[in-house]
Amino acid sequence: MSRFDLRSLPLTSIGSALFFVWSLVILLTYGTAFLRDPDTFWHIRSGEWILAHGAVPTVDSYSYTMAGQPWIAKEWLSQVILAVTYDVGGWHAVILLSACAVAVAGVLLCRFLLDYLRYPYAAGITAVSLVIASPHFLARPHILSFPVMVLYFTVLIRAVDRKDDPPFVLLPLMALWANLHGGFSLGIVLSGFLSLQAMVEVGSARRLRSILLYGGFMAGLLLASLVHPYGAEPLLMTKRLLDLGPGLTMLSEWTAFNAQENGIHAAYFELLILLALWSGARIPLLRITPVMVLVHLMLKHVRGIPIFALLAPAFLAGPLAGQFPFIAARPSPGGEPGSARVRAATWAAAAVLAALAGFGFVALVKDPQNETTKIVPREALEAARAAGLTGKVLNDYGYGGYLIFEGVKTFVDGRAELFGRAFLDRWRKATDLNGPETLPALADAYGADWTIHPAGSVAAHQFRMDPGWRLVHKDDVAVVYARQPKSAPGTAEAGKVTEAK
């Protein structure tokens, strides 16, 4: 029996395995940054509700402004996964799950690129892609969809490049994606471009067969996306979000790309343009078109940045490898063998990983709950409860997810499609002092008894200046105001105030 020798492993296997470990270690040092989006809180509570009731919600039960209105948990499967993870292992487990999801997506992309590119280029491009996407590494449903998205497109692109029949095995993967995250609708659109390329580029003798097969594949994708508790509703959700109009400007992930705020992303994109013009890269029209769709999505809404970062390399790898032989993978049955120098560098990276693992461990043993106090009003809510404030609250949008997590009915929260354009526009104008109504007037209209907003915000200032409201609590994160009893004399600052030290 021959003895197993690590040196006999193809570089594709070695590189993929090490890339996964490297990604995971680095991502664990990312630590509590996965929890910096308050929407994580309401996603977990939604998952717990689904598990407790054995069904998916159809009406809102988390806010008082939209109570009983139709609402769907379109990402129900991700929410259940997050809820189970949290209930089993707390925030540490949620961080680990998120890190693993990104690491798997990275290794899937790297492994695909190794079929086209030499190891240094494949690993380097994947690493840069993860860095570019990293601001959007959040413990939310989209992060669980990343591995599915990358696997789906790498399989489909490989089939198109090889002029194979459509991989119908992707239909159940599309169904899984549809239940994890709403981004599956973009997946269907991009699949259409790839299917068209497959139909056009196949030989004339096989064109009719290709048209029938890829046409059937596209129809199958649509049907697979309907394998969802809500049927076709999630497919229509993106349009409803876009119909929110100016209200989308209040949602950071839906704002337009800003080069000043996203300097590293702007530099990355400019570098890509420079390299393309300098090298004279020529990409087939039917392949560059879906890439430009990704570019458009990235520029229109910053939430498109990670999608562009993870998918654009997969779309471009084949054409670039065919045009520039010096970056192309060397054909061999076991994958690119690599030089002794490359292998030595690869194994040296393993030693570095051992050191980095220590930093990952330190990140994990931190108390995530303490870290999240930077983004959630934990002390402010405790003070409000201690003061007996149990009525309706007019809350900041970013605090809605945490309030849901704590069992407080919200005025507004991260489920923008539920509240609709008219409501969000009215609230936005009142918040920005850009309309006929102020936030105190809005609180009167909805019968709110207390408020909670970020310290130093325009919203907090409005209640500070209104004599009908009194300060209850303030700290570095948030302030709480309560409606001034009509019989109480004095100004808005009257009454007992708690202040964090």
Short mmCIF file of C-alpha atoms in Angstrom, two decimals:
data_model
loop_
_atom_site.label_atom_id
_atom_site.label_comp_id
_atom_site.label_asym_id
_atom_site.label_seq_id
_atom_site.Cartn_x
_atom_site.Cartn_y
_atom_site.Cartn_z
CA MET A 1 0.00 0.00 0.00
CA SER A 2 1.42 3.38 -0.97
CA ARG A 3 1.80 5.92 1.79
CA PHE A 4 -0.24 9.08 1.55
CA ASP A 5 1.94 12.06 0.71
CA LEU A 6 0.66 15.62 1.11
CA ARG A 7 2.96 16.63 -1.73
CA SER A 8 0.90 14.49 -4.10
CA LEU A 9 -2.20 16.61 -3.59
CA PRO A 10 -3.04 18.87 -6.52
CA LEU A 11 -2.57 22.54 -5.81
CA THR A 12 -6.28 23.14 -6.40
CA SER A 13 -7.14 20.95 -3.40
CA ILE A 14 -4.38 22.36 -1.21
CA GLY A 15 -5.17 25.92 -2.16
CA SER A 16 -8.91 25.53 -1.67
CA ALA A 17 -8.52 23.96 1.77
CA LEU A 18 -6.02 26.54 2.95
CA PHE A 19 -8.10 29.36 1.54
CA PHE A 20 -11.08 28.16 3.56
CA VAL A 21 -9.05 28.04 6.77
CA TRP A 22 -7.45 31.41 6.03
CA SER A 23 -10.84 32.98 5.34
CA LEU A 24 -12.39 31.52 8.47
CA VAL A 25 -9.56 32.68 10.72
CA ILE A 26 -9.60 36.19 9.31
CA LEU A 27 -13.38 36.35 9.54
CA LEU A 28 -13.35 35.25 13.16
CA THR A 29 -11.08 38.19 13.93
CA TYR A 30 -13.83 40.26 12.28
CA GLY A 31 -15.83 39.05 15.29
CA THR A 32 -18.64 41.21 16.57
CA ALA A 33 -18.64 43.32 13.40
CA PHE A 34 -21.06 40.70 12.08
CA LEU A 35 -23.56 42.02 14.64
CA ARG A 36 -23.39 45.71 13.77
CA ASP A 37 -26.76 45.70 11.98
CA PRO A 38 -29.76 45.88 14.35
CA ASP A 39 -31.95 44.05 11.81
CA THR A 40 -30.23 40.86 12.96
CA PHE A 41 -32.35 41.05 16.11
CA TRP A 42 -35.74 41.00 14.40
CA HIS A 43 -34.67 38.29 11.97
CA ILE A 44 -33.89 36.05 14.94
CA ARG A 45 -37.21 36.82 16.60
CA SER A 46 -39.04 36.06 13.35
CA GLY A 47 -37.30 32.71 13.13
CA GLU A 48 -38.27 31.93 16.72
CA TRP A 49 -41.88 32.85 15.96
CA ILE A 50 -41.92 30.49 12.97
CA LEU A 51 -40.49 27.66 15.07
CA ALA A 52 -42.95 28.28 17.91
CA HIS A 53 -46.02 28.40 15.66
CA GLY A 54 -44.99 25.86 13.03
CA ALA A 55 -46.07 28.31 10.33
CA VAL A 56 -44.92 31.47 8.59
CA PRO A 57 -46.47 34.84 9.46
CA THR A 58 -48.95 36.48 7.12
CA VAL A 59 -49.69 39.68 9.07
CA ASP A 60 -47.61 42.07 11.13
CA SER A 61 -47.48 41.51 14.87
CA TYR A 62 -44.32 43.48 15.72
CA SER A 63 -45.42 47.10 15.21
CA TYR A 64 -48.43 49.03 16.43
CA THR A 65 -48.60 51.31 13.40
CA MET A 66 -49.10 48.41 10.95
CA ALA A 67 -50.52 45.77 13.29
CA GLY A 68 -52.61 43.22 11.40
CA GLN A 69 -51.50 44.44 7.98
CA PRO A 70 -50.32 41.82 5.44
CA TRP A 71 -46.65 40.97 5.87
CA ILE A 72 -44.51 38.01 4.81
CA ALA A 73 -41.25 36.68 6.20
CA LYS A 74 -39.88 36.09 2.71
CA GLU A 75 -36.49 34.98 4.07
CA TRP A 76 -38.07 32.59 6.54
CA LEU A 77 -35.50 29.79 6.14
CA SER A 78 -32.54 32.06 6.93
CA GLN A 79 -34.45 33.45 9.88
CA VAL A 80 -35.08 29.95 11.23
CA ILE A 81 -31.39 29.07 10.80
CA LEU A 82 -30.34 32.24 12.63
CA ALA A 83 -32.86 31.60 15.40
CA VAL A 84 -31.75 27.99 15.94
CA THR A 85 -28.11 29.06 15.90
CA TYR A 86 -28.75 31.80 18.46
CA ASP A 87 -30.84 29.58 20.72
CA VAL A 88 -28.20 26.84 20.68
CA GLY A 89 -25.01 28.88 21.02
CA GLY A 90 -25.89 32.53 21.53
CA TRP A 91 -24.14 35.35 19.73
CA HIS A 92 -20.87 33.42 19.49
CA ALA A 93 -22.61 30.79 17.40
CA VAL A 94 -24.21 33.45 15.17
CA ILE A 95 -20.75 34.94 14.53
CA LEU A 96 -19.31 31.53 13.75
CA LEU A 97 -22.18 30.69 11.38
CA SER A 98 -21.73 33.99 9.52
CA ALA A 99 -17.97 33.51 9.26
CA CYS A 100 -18.41 29.98 7.92
CA ALA A 101 -20.94 31.15 5.32
CA VAL A 102 -18.52 33.74 3.95
CA ALA A 103 -15.57 31.33 4.08
CA VAL A 104 -17.51 28.69 2.14
CA ALA A 105 -18.51 31.28 -0.47
CA GLY A 106 -14.86 32.31 -0.76
CA VAL A 107 -13.54 28.79 -1.19
CA LEU A 108 -16.23 27.98 -3.78
CA LEU A 109 -15.22 31.04 -5.79
CA CYS A 110 -11.51 30.25 -5.40
CA ARG A 111 -12.00 26.63 -6.45
CA PHE A 112 -13.92 27.73 -9.55
CA LEU A 113 -11.27 30.29 -10.51
CA LEU A 114 -8.57 27.63 -10.20
CA ASP A 115 -10.15 25.88 -13.18
CA TYR A 116 -9.31 28.95 -15.26
CA LEU A 117 -6.49 30.83 -13.55
CA ARG A 118 -3.16 30.01 -11.96
CA TYR A 119 -3.19 29.71 -8.21
CA PRO A 120 -1.71 33.13 -7.28
CA TYR A 121 -4.27 34.92 -9.46
CA ALA A 122 -7.22 32.81 -8.33
CA ALA A 123 -6.42 33.14 -4.63
CA GLY A 124 -5.52 36.82 -4.94
CA ILE A 125 -8.69 37.75 -6.80
CA THR A 126 -10.84 35.85 -4.32
CA ALA A 127 -9.12 37.50 -1.36
CA VAL A 128 -9.66 40.96 -2.86
CA SER A 129 -13.31 40.08 -3.56
CA LEU A 130 -13.86 39.19 0.08
CA VAL A 131 -12.21 42.41 1.23
CA ILE A 132 -14.39 44.48 -1.09
CA ALA A 133 -17.52 42.67 0.09
CA SER A 134 -16.57 42.77 3.78
CA PRO A 135 -18.51 45.92 4.80
CA HIS A 136 -21.64 43.92 4.06
CA PHE A 137 -20.65 40.88 6.12
CA LEU A 138 -23.56 41.02 8.54
CA ALA A 139 -25.44 38.30 10.40
CA ARG A 140 -28.51 38.65 8.21
CA PRO A 141 -30.21 36.39 5.65
CA HIS A 142 -28.13 37.62 2.71
CA ILE A 143 -24.92 36.27 4.22
CA LEU A 144 -26.39 32.75 4.37
CA SER A 145 -27.28 33.00 0.69
CA PHE A 146 -23.70 33.84 -0.40
CA PRO A 147 -22.48 30.20 -0.64
CA VAL A 148 -25.63 29.19 -2.54
CA MET A 149 -25.31 32.15 -4.90
CA VAL A 150 -21.64 31.46 -5.68
CA LEU A 151 -22.19 27.72 -6.11
CA TYR A 152 -25.18 28.31 -8.37
CA PHE A 153 -23.36 30.64 -10.76
CA THR A 154 -20.07 28.78 -10.84
CA VAL A 155 -21.88 25.61 -11.89
CA LEU A 156 -23.95 27.44 -14.51
CA ILE A 157 -21.02 29.43 -15.90
CA ARG A 158 -18.92 26.29 -16.17
CA ALA A 159 -21.68 24.58 -18.16
CA VAL A 160 -22.02 27.55 -20.52
CA ASP A 161 -18.25 27.83 -21.04
CA ARG A 162 -18.05 24.13 -21.88
CA LYS A 163 -21.10 24.39 -24.14
CA ASP A 164 -22.81 21.70 -22.08
CA ASP A 165 -26.52 21.21 -21.58
CA PRO A 166 -28.06 23.32 -18.81
CA PRO A 167 -27.43 21.88 -15.33
CA PHE A 168 -30.96 21.09 -14.22
CA VAL A 169 -29.50 20.07 -10.86
CA LEU A 170 -29.51 23.80 -10.12
CA LEU A 171 -33.31 23.93 -9.94
CA PRO A 172 -33.49 22.69 -6.33
CA LEU A 173 -30.62 25.04 -5.51
CA MET A 174 -32.71 27.92 -6.85
CA ALA A 175 -35.59 26.80 -4.64
CA LEU A 176 -33.23 26.83 -1.64
CA TRP A 177 -31.94 30.29 -2.59
CA ALA A 178 -35.50 31.63 -2.92
CA ASN A 179 -36.28 30.56 0.64
CA LEU A 180 -33.03 32.00 2.02
CA HIS A 181 -32.98 35.48 0.51
CA GLY A 182 -34.77 37.73 -1.95
CA GLY A 183 -31.65 38.08 -4.10
CA PHE A 184 -32.73 34.98 -6.02
CA SER A 185 -34.71 37.24 -8.36
CA LEU A 186 -31.46 38.76 -9.60
CA GLY A 187 -30.16 35.22 -10.02
CA ILE A 188 -32.98 34.46 -12.43
CA VAL A 189 -32.27 37.61 -14.45
CA LEU A 190 -28.54 36.87 -14.75
CA SER A 191 -29.31 33.25 -15.63
CA GLY A 192 -31.26 34.58 -18.59
CA PHE A 193 -28.15 36.27 -19.99
CA LEU A 194 -26.06 33.13 -19.53
CA SER A 195 -28.76 30.99 -21.15
CA LEU A 196 -28.89 33.36 -24.11
CA GLN A 197 -25.13 33.11 -24.48
CA ALA A 198 -25.35 29.33 -24.44
CA MET A 199 -28.02 29.36 -27.16
CA VAL A 200 -26.10 31.77 -29.41
CA GLU A 201 -22.61 30.33 -29.09
CA VAL A 202 -23.48 26.68 -29.56
CA GLY A 203 -23.01 25.28 -33.05
CA SER A 204 -25.85 25.58 -35.55
CA ALA A 205 -26.36 21.81 -35.49
CA ARG A 206 -27.18 21.95 -31.77
CA ARG A 207 -28.88 25.34 -31.62
CA LEU A 208 -32.50 24.16 -31.65
CA ARG A 209 -31.72 21.60 -28.97
CA SER A 210 -29.95 24.24 -26.92
CA ILE A 211 -32.86 26.65 -27.25
CA LEU A 212 -35.30 24.02 -26.05
CA LEU A 213 -33.12 22.88 -23.16
CA TYR A 214 -32.13 26.34 -21.90
CA GLY A 215 -35.64 27.63 -22.45
CA GLY A 216 -36.88 24.76 -20.32
CA PHE A 217 -34.18 25.52 -17.78
CA MET A 218 -35.35 29.13 -17.44
CA ALA A 219 -38.95 28.01 -17.07
CA GLY A 220 -37.80 25.53 -14.45
CA LEU A 221 -36.03 28.30 -12.52
CA LEU A 222 -39.23 30.32 -12.35
CA LEU A 223 -41.17 27.29 -11.13
CA ALA A 224 -38.44 26.42 -8.61
CA SER A 225 -38.59 29.95 -7.18
CA LEU A 226 -42.28 29.39 -6.46
CA VAL A 227 -41.48 26.48 -4.14
CA HIS A 228 -41.94 28.81 -1.22
CA PRO A 229 -44.54 29.15 1.56
CA TYR A 230 -45.62 32.45 0.01
CA GLY A 231 -45.60 31.32 -3.62
CA ALA A 232 -44.89 34.20 -6.02
CA GLU A 233 -44.95 36.94 -3.36
CA PRO A 234 -41.15 36.99 -2.74
CA LEU A 235 -40.57 37.35 -6.49
CA LEU A 236 -42.57 40.59 -6.42
CA MET A 237 -40.96 41.97 -3.27
CA THR A 238 -38.00 43.68 -4.98
CA LYS A 239 -40.39 45.79 -7.06
CA ARG A 240 -42.31 46.78 -3.93
CA LEU A 241 -39.11 47.89 -2.26
CA LEU A 242 -38.08 49.96 -5.27
CA ASP A 243 -41.54 51.54 -5.30
CA LEU A 244 -40.76 53.10 -1.90
CA GLY A 245 -39.08 55.94 -3.78
CA PRO A 246 -37.50 58.61 -1.53
CA GLY A 247 -38.15 56.40 1.49
CA LEU A 248 -35.29 54.19 0.34
CA THR A 249 -32.85 57.00 1.10
CA MET A 250 -33.44 56.33 4.80
CA LEU A 251 -32.16 52.76 4.38
CA SER A 252 -28.37 52.72 4.21
CA GLU A 253 -28.16 49.52 2.16
CA TRP A 254 -30.44 50.97 -0.53
CA THR A 255 -28.65 54.29 -0.91
CA ALA A 256 -26.71 55.05 -4.09
CA PHE A 257 -22.97 54.43 -4.30
CA ASN A 258 -20.99 57.37 -2.93
CA ALA A 259 -17.30 57.48 -3.85
CA GLN A 260 -16.46 59.59 -0.79
CA GLU A 261 -18.07 57.17 1.64
CA ASN A 262 -16.92 54.08 -0.27
CA GLY A 263 -13.40 55.13 -1.15
CA ILE A 264 -11.86 51.64 -1.26
CA HIS A 265 -14.63 50.40 -3.51
CA ALA A 266 -14.28 53.37 -5.84
CA ALA A 267 -10.51 52.79 -6.05
CA TYR A 268 -11.07 49.09 -6.77
CA PHE A 269 -13.51 49.85 -9.56
CA GLU A 270 -11.23 52.50 -11.05
CA LEU A 271 -8.35 50.03 -10.99
CA LEU A 272 -10.45 47.49 -12.89
CA ILE A 273 -11.23 50.08 -15.57
CA LEU A 274 -7.55 51.03 -15.80
CA LEU A 275 -6.45 47.39 -16.20
CA ALA A 276 -9.15 46.73 -18.79
CA LEU A 277 -8.15 49.73 -20.91
CA TRP A 278 -4.41 49.16 -20.52
CA SER A 279 -4.51 45.44 -21.32
CA GLY A 280 -7.04 45.71 -24.11
CA ALA A 281 -9.27 43.07 -22.54
CA ARG A 282 -12.12 42.02 -24.80
CA ILE A 283 -15.09 40.28 -23.23
CA PRO A 284 -17.91 38.83 -25.37
CA LEU A 285 -20.99 41.04 -25.35
CA LEU A 286 -23.27 38.38 -23.90
CA ARG A 287 -20.82 37.83 -21.03
CA ILE A 288 -20.04 41.45 -20.26
CA THR A 289 -23.75 42.41 -20.23
CA PRO A 290 -24.57 40.61 -16.95
CA VAL A 291 -21.39 42.10 -15.45
CA MET A 292 -22.66 45.56 -16.36
CA VAL A 293 -25.97 44.68 -14.71
CA LEU A 294 -23.97 43.97 -11.57
CA VAL A 295 -22.13 47.29 -11.96
CA HIS A 296 -25.41 49.15 -12.36
CA LEU A 297 -26.82 47.44 -9.27
CA MET A 298 -23.70 48.36 -7.28
CA LEU A 299 -23.82 52.02 -8.31
CA LYS A 300 -27.56 52.35 -7.73
CA HIS A 301 -27.66 50.59 -4.35
CA VAL A 302 -24.65 49.86 -2.16
CA ARG A 303 -26.16 46.50 -1.22
CA GLY A 304 -25.05 45.42 -4.71
CA ILE A 305 -21.35 45.76 -3.80
CA PRO A 306 -20.89 42.25 -2.33
CA ILE A 307 -22.85 40.68 -5.19
CA PHE A 308 -20.58 42.37 -7.73
CA ALA A 309 -17.46 41.42 -5.76
CA LEU A 310 -18.38 37.73 -5.52
CA LEU A 311 -19.87 37.19 -8.98
CA ALA A 312 -17.95 39.43 -11.40
CA PRO A 313 -14.72 37.33 -11.15
CA ALA A 314 -16.69 34.19 -11.99
CA PHE A 315 -18.23 35.80 -15.08
CA LEU A 316 -14.90 37.16 -16.31
CA ALA A 317 -12.46 34.34 -15.48
CA GLY A 318 -13.03 32.27 -18.64
CA PRO A 319 -12.77 35.07 -21.21
CA LEU A 320 -9.71 36.60 -19.50
CA ALA A 321 -7.90 33.26 -19.21
CA GLY A 322 -8.50 32.63 -22.91
CA GLN A 323 -7.12 36.04 -23.86
CA PHE A 324 -4.13 36.20 -21.49
CA PRO A 325 -2.29 32.84 -21.35
CA PHE A 326 0.12 33.97 -18.61
CA ILE A 327 -2.71 33.97 -16.06
CA ALA A 328 -4.39 30.80 -17.34
CA ALA A 329 -4.27 27.58 -15.34
CA ARG A 330 -1.95 24.94 -16.70
CA PRO A 331 -3.96 21.95 -17.93
CA SER A 332 -3.26 18.72 -16.08
CA PRO A 333 -5.43 15.81 -14.92
CA GLY A 334 -4.91 16.58 -11.24
CA GLY A 335 -5.13 20.32 -11.46
CA GLU A 336 -2.30 22.82 -11.67
CA PRO A 337 0.74 21.15 -10.10
CA GLY A 338 2.46 24.40 -9.26
CA SER A 339 6.15 25.03 -8.76
CA ALA A 340 8.10 24.05 -5.67
CA ARG A 341 8.27 27.71 -4.73
CA VAL A 342 4.48 28.09 -4.91
CA ARG A 343 3.99 24.94 -2.83
CA ALA A 344 6.47 26.16 -0.25
CA ALA A 345 4.69 29.50 -0.03
CA THR A 346 1.35 27.71 0.28
CA TRP A 347 2.48 25.61 3.23
CA ALA A 348 4.21 28.61 4.81
CA ALA A 349 0.81 30.26 4.79
CA ALA A 350 -0.42 27.43 7.00
CA ALA A 351 2.07 28.49 9.70
CA VAL A 352 0.77 32.04 9.50
CA LEU A 353 -2.75 30.72 9.92
CA ALA A 354 -1.80 29.09 13.20
CA ALA A 355 -0.75 32.48 14.56
CA LEU A 356 -3.85 34.20 13.22
CA ALA A 357 -6.03 31.55 14.83
CA GLY A 358 -5.11 33.03 18.19
CA PHE A 359 -6.59 36.36 17.17
CA GLY A 360 -9.73 34.61 15.96
CA PHE A 361 -10.07 32.88 19.32
CA VAL A 362 -9.69 36.18 21.15
CA ALA A 363 -12.42 37.68 18.97
CA LEU A 364 -14.75 34.81 19.80
CA VAL A 365 -14.29 34.93 23.56
CA LYS A 366 -15.26 38.59 23.70
CA ASP A 367 -18.77 39.17 24.96
CA PRO A 368 -20.76 40.07 21.83
CA GLN A 369 -23.61 41.44 23.92
CA ASN A 370 -21.33 44.09 25.39
CA GLU A 371 -20.00 44.90 21.94
CA THR A 372 -23.50 45.44 20.49
CA THR A 373 -24.17 48.24 22.98
CA LYS A 374 -22.51 50.51 20.42
CA ILE A 375 -25.44 50.09 18.03
CA VAL A 376 -28.43 49.21 20.24
CA PRO A 377 -30.00 51.33 23.00
CA ARG A 378 -29.73 48.68 25.72
CA GLU A 379 -29.23 51.05 28.66
CA ALA A 380 -31.84 53.48 27.34
CA LEU A 381 -34.48 50.77 27.05
CA GLU A 382 -33.72 49.50 30.55
CA ALA A 383 -34.11 53.05 31.86
CA ALA A 384 -37.41 53.47 30.01
CA ARG A 385 -38.76 50.30 31.58
CA ALA A 386 -37.52 51.33 35.01
CA ALA A 387 -39.41 54.61 34.56
CA GLY A 388 -42.60 52.68 33.79
CA LEU A 389 -42.80 53.66 30.12
CA THR A 390 -44.94 50.88 28.67
CA GLY A 391 -47.08 52.75 26.15
CA LYS A 392 -46.51 53.35 22.46
CA VAL A 393 -43.01 54.39 21.43
CA LEU A 394 -41.87 56.57 18.55
CA ASN A 395 -38.51 55.00 17.81
CA ASP A 396 -35.58 55.54 15.50
CA TYR A 397 -35.64 53.32 12.42
CA GLY A 398 -32.33 51.69 13.35
CA TYR A 399 -33.63 50.74 16.79
CA GLY A 400 -36.67 48.89 15.50
CA GLY A 401 -34.98 45.50 15.23
CA TYR A 402 -33.69 45.61 18.80
CA LEU A 403 -37.08 46.71 20.15
CA ILE A 404 -38.73 43.76 18.40
CA PHE A 405 -36.11 41.49 19.96
CA GLU A 406 -37.00 42.90 23.37
CA GLY A 407 -40.74 42.52 22.84
CA VAL A 408 -41.54 46.21 22.30
CA LYS A 409 -44.07 47.12 19.60
CA THR A 410 -42.38 49.47 17.15
CA PHE A 411 -43.41 52.63 15.37
CA VAL A 412 -41.12 51.77 12.46
CA ASP A 413 -38.47 49.13 11.84
CA GLY A 414 -36.37 47.43 9.16
CA ARG A 415 -39.29 45.86 7.31
CA ALA A 416 -39.57 48.82 4.96
CA GLU A 417 -41.89 47.09 2.48
CA LEU A 418 -44.50 46.68 5.26
CA PHE A 419 -44.72 50.39 6.04
CA GLY A 420 -45.01 51.56 2.46
CA ARG A 421 -44.06 54.72 0.64
CA ALA A 422 -46.61 57.13 2.15
CA PHE A 423 -45.82 56.23 5.76
CA LEU A 424 -42.03 56.26 5.30
CA ASP A 425 -42.15 59.52 3.38
CA ARG A 426 -44.21 61.19 6.11
CA TRP A 427 -41.87 59.89 8.81
CA ARG A 428 -38.73 60.84 6.82
CA LYS A 429 -39.86 64.42 6.27
CA ALA A 430 -40.77 64.82 9.95
CA THR A 431 -37.40 63.39 11.00
CA ASP A 432 -35.44 65.68 8.68
CA LEU A 433 -37.62 68.76 9.39
CA ASN A 434 -38.33 68.75 5.68
CA GLY A 435 -42.10 69.00 5.76
CA PRO A 436 -45.09 70.55 7.50
CA GLU A 437 -44.99 68.02 10.35
CA THR A 438 -42.51 67.57 13.21
CA LEU A 439 -41.79 64.35 15.08
CA PRO A 440 -43.66 65.54 18.20
CA ALA A 441 -46.68 66.20 15.97
CA LEU A 442 -46.27 62.74 14.46
CA ALA A 443 -46.13 61.29 17.96
CA ASP A 444 -49.40 63.06 18.76
CA ALA A 445 -51.00 61.68 15.60
CA TYR A 446 -50.11 58.09 16.50
CA GLY A 447 -50.58 58.42 20.26
CA ALA A 448 -46.93 57.72 21.15
CA ASP A 449 -46.15 58.11 24.88
CA TRP A 450 -42.35 58.01 24.74
CA THR A 451 -39.48 58.16 22.25
CA ILE A 452 -36.03 56.66 21.82
CA HIS A 453 -33.50 58.10 19.39
CA PRO A 454 -29.72 58.31 18.92
CA ALA A 455 -27.98 60.83 21.14
CA GLY A 456 -27.28 64.07 19.29
CA SER A 457 -29.69 63.32 16.44
CA VAL A 458 -32.07 65.84 14.88
CA ALA A 459 -34.94 63.67 16.11
CA ALA A 460 -33.74 63.87 19.71
CA HIS A 461 -33.29 67.63 19.36
CA GLN A 462 -36.91 68.04 18.29
CA PHE A 463 -38.18 66.45 21.50
CA ARG A 464 -35.65 68.35 23.62
CA MET A 465 -37.01 71.63 22.29
CA ASP A 466 -40.68 70.69 22.71
CA PRO A 467 -42.12 71.60 26.15
CA GLY A 468 -44.59 68.75 25.88
CA TRP A 469 -41.83 66.19 26.40
CA ARG A 470 -39.42 65.55 29.26
CA LEU A 471 -36.02 63.88 29.25
CA VAL A 472 -35.99 60.49 30.99
CA HIS A 473 -32.57 59.11 30.12
CA LYS A 474 -29.48 59.93 28.11
CA ASP A 475 -26.20 58.18 27.43
CA ASP A 476 -23.63 58.12 24.66
CA VAL A 477 -25.87 55.92 22.50
CA ALA A 478 -29.47 57.03 22.94
CA VAL A 479 -31.87 59.40 24.67
CA VAL A 480 -35.38 58.71 25.94
CA TYR A 481 -38.14 61.31 26.19
CA ALA A 482 -41.58 60.81 27.71
CA ARG A 483 -44.72 62.79 27.19
CA GLN A 484 -45.01 65.51 29.82
CA PRO A 485 -48.02 64.99 32.09
CA LYS A 486 -50.44 67.82 31.55
CA SER A 487 -50.49 68.62 35.25
CA ALA A 488 -46.71 68.75 35.55
CA PRO A 489 -45.19 72.24 35.51
CA GLY A 490 -41.83 73.14 34.08
CA THR A 491 -40.00 72.50 30.88
CA ALA A 492 -39.21 69.43 28.84
CA GLU A 493 -36.24 68.80 31.12
CA ALA A 494 -38.40 68.41 34.25
CA GLY A 495 -38.63 65.07 36.01
CA LYS A 496 -36.21 62.39 37.08
CA VAL A 497 -33.44 61.75 34.59
CA THR A 498 -31.03 58.82 34.45
CA GLU A 499 -27.68 59.41 32.86
CA ALA A 500 -25.05 56.84 32.05
CA LYS A 501 -21.71 57.43 33.72
#
